[in-house]
PDB file of C-alpha atoms in Angstrom:
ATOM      1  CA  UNK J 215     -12.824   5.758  22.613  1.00 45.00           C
ATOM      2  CA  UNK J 216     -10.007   4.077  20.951  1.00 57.00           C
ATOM      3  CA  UNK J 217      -9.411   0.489  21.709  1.00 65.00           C
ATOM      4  CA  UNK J 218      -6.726  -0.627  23.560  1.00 62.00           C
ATOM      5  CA  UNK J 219      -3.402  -1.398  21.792  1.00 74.00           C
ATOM      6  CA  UNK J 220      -2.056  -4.680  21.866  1.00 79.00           C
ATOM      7  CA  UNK J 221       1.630  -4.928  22.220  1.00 79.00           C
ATOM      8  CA  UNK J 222       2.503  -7.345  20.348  1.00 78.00           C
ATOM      9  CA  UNK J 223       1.189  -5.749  17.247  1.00 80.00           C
ATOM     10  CA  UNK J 224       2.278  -1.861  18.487  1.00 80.00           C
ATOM     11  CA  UNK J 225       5.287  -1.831  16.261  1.00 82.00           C
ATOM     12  CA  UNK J 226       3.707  -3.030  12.998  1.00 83.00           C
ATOM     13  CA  UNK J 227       3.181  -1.263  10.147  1.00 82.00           C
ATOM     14  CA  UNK J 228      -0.204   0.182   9.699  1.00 81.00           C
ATOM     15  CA  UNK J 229      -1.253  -2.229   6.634  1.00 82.00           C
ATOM     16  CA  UNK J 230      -3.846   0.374   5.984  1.00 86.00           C
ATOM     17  CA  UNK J 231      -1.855   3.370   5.636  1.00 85.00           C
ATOM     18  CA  UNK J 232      -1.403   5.099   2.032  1.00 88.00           C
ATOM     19  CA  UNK J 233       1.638   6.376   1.766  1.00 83.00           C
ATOM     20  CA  UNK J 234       2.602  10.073   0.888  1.00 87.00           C
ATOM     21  CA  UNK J 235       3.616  11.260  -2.905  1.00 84.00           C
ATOM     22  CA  UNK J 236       6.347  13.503  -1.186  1.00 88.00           C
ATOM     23  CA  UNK J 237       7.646  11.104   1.494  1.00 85.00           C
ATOM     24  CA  UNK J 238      10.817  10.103   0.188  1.00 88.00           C
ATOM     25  CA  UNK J 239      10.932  13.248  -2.339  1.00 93.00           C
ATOM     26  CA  UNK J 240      10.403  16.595   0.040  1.00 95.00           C
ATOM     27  CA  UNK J 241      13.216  16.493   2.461  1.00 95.00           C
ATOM     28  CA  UNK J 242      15.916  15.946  -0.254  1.00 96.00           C
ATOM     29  CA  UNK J 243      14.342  18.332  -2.797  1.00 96.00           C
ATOM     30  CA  UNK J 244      14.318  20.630   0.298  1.00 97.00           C
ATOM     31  CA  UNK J 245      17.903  20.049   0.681  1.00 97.00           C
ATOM     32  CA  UNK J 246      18.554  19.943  -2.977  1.00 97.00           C
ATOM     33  CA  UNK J 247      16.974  23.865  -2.914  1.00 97.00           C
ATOM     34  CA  UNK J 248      19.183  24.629   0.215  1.00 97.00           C
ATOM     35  CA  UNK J 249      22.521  23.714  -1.197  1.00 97.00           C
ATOM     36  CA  UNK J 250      21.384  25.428  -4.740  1.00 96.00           C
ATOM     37  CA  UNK J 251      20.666  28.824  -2.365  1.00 97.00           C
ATOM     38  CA  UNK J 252      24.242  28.268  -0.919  1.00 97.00           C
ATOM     39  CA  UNK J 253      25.616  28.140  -3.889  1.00 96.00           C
ATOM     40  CA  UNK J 254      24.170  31.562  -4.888  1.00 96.00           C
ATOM     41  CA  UNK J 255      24.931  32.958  -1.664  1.00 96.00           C
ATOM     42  CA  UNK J 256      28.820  32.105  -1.792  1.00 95.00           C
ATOM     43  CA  UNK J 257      28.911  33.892  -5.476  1.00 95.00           C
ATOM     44  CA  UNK J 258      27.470  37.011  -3.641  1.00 94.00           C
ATOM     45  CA  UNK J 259      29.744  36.583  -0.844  1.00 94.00           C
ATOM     46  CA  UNK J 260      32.943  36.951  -2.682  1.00 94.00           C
ATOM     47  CA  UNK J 261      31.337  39.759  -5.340  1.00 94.00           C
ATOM     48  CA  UNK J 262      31.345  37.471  -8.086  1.00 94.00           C
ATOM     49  CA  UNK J 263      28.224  37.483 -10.812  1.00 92.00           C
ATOM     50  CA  UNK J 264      25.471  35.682  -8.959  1.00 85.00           C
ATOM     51  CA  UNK J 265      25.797  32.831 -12.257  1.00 83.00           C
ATOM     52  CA  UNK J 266      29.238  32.453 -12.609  1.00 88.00           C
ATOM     53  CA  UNK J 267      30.373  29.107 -12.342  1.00 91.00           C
ATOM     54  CA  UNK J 268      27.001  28.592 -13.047  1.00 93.00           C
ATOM     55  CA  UNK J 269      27.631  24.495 -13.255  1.00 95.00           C
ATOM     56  CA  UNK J 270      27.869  24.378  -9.466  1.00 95.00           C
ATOM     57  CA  UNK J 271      24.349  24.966  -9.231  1.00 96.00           C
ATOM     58  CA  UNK J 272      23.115  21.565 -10.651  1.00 96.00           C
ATOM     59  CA  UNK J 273      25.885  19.939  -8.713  1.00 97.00           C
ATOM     60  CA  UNK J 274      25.276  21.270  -4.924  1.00 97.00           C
ATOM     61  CA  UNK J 275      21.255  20.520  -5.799  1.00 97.00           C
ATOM     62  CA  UNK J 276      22.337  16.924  -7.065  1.00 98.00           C
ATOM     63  CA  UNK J 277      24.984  16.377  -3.947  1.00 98.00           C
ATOM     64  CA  UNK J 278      22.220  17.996  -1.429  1.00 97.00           C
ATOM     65  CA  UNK J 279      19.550  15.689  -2.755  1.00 97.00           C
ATOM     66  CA  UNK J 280      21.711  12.400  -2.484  1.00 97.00           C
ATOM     67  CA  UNK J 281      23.057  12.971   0.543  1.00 97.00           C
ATOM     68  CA  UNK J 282      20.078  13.435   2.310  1.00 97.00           C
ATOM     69  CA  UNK J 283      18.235  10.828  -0.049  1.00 96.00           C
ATOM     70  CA  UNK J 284      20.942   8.212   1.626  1.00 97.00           C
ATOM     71  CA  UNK J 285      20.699   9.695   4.621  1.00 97.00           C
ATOM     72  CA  UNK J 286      16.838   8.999   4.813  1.00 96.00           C
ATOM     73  CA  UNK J 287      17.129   5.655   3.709  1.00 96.00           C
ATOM     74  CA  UNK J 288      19.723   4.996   6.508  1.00 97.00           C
ATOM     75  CA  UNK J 289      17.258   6.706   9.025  1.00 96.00           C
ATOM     76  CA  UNK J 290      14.644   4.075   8.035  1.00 94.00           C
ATOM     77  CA  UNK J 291      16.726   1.329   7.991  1.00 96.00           C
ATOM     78  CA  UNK J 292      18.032   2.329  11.820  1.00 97.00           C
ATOM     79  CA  UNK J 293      14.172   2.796  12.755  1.00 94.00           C
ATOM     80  CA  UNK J 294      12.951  -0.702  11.186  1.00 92.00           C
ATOM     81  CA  UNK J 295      15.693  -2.521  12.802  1.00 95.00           C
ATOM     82  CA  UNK J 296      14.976  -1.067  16.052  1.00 94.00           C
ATOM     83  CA  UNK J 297      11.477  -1.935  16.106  1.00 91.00           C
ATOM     84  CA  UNK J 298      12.429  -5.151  14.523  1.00 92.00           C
ATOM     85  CA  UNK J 299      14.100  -5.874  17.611  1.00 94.00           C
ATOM     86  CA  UNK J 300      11.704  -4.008  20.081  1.00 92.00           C
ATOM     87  CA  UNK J 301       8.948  -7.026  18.676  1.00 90.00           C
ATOM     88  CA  UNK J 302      11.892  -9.583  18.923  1.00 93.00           C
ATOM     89  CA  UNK J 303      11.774  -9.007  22.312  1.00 93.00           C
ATOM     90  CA  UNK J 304       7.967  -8.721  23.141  1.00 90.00           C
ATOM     91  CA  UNK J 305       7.317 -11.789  21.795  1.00 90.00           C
ATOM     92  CA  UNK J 306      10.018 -13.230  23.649  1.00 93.00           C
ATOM     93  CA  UNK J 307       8.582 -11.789  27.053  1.00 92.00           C
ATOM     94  CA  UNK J 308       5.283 -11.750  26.976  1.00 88.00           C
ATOM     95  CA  UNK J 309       4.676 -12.009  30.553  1.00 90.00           C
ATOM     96  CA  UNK J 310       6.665  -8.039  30.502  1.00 90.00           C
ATOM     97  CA  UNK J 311       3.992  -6.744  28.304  1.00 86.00           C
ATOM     98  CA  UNK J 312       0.759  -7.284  29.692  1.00 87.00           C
ATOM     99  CA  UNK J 313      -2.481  -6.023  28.088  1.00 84.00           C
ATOM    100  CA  UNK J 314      -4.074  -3.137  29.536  1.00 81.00           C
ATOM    101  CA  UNK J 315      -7.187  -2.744  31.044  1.00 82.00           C
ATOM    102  CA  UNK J 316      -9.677  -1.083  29.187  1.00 82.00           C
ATOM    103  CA  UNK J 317     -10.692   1.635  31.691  1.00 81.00           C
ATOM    104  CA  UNK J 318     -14.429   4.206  31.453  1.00 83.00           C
ATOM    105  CA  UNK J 319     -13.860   7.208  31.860  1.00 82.00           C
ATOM    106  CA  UNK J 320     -15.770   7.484  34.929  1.00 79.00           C
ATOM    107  CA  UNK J 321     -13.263   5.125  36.415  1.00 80.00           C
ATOM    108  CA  UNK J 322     -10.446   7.380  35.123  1.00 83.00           C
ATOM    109  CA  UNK J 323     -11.314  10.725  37.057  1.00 84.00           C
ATOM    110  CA  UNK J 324     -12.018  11.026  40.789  1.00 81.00           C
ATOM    111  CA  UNK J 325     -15.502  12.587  41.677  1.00 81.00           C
ATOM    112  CA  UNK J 326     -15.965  16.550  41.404  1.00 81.00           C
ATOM    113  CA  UNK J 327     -17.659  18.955  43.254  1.00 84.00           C
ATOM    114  CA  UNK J 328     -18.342  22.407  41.663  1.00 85.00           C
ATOM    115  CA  UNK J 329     -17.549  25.451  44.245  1.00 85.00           C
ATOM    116  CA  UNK J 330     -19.726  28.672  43.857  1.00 78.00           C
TER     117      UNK J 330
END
């Protein structure tokens, strides 16, 4: 069973965690491929050759991958200040945030009686 969480240290950072190759590189590349298929999808829209004006294409994948690229960045920032302040405030009131008690799981459910 997993042990109990404290609460002052719930809203660290795991200092054991590895972090991903693709975490701050899928979601905009993903993006980047989006806005490169809208691209496309405009040209066949209005009957034009599906690579004329084919300079847009490198463009709407650079614009798609910045914009989300800053938009991830801000995401994290928002998140890090929030928990920034969620610990602020725990260790500020600790009497709010008692720990739990560890309970068995035999205390957890009520006694059962099969019926055949």
């Amino acid at each position: 069973m997993a042990a109990v969480p404290d609460p002052r240290t719930l809203l660290l950072p795991d200092p054991d965690e590895v972090p991903s190759v693709l975490k701050d590189t899928f979601i905009p590349s993903v993006a980047a491929g989006i806005a490169t298929v809208a691209v496309y999808a405009a040209n066949a829209g209005t009957r034009r050759p599906r690579y004329s004006g084919i300079y847009w294409y490198p463009i709407a994948a650079l614009i798609g991958y910045g914009v989300t690229s800053y938009f991830q960045e801000k995401h994290y920032q928002f998140n890090s200040e929030k928990d920034a302040i969620l610990r602020h405030y725990i260790e500020l009131h600790p009497e709010d945030f008692p720990m739990p008690e560890r309970k068995k799981v035999g205390e957890i459910f009520t006694s059962w009686t099969p019926i055949r």
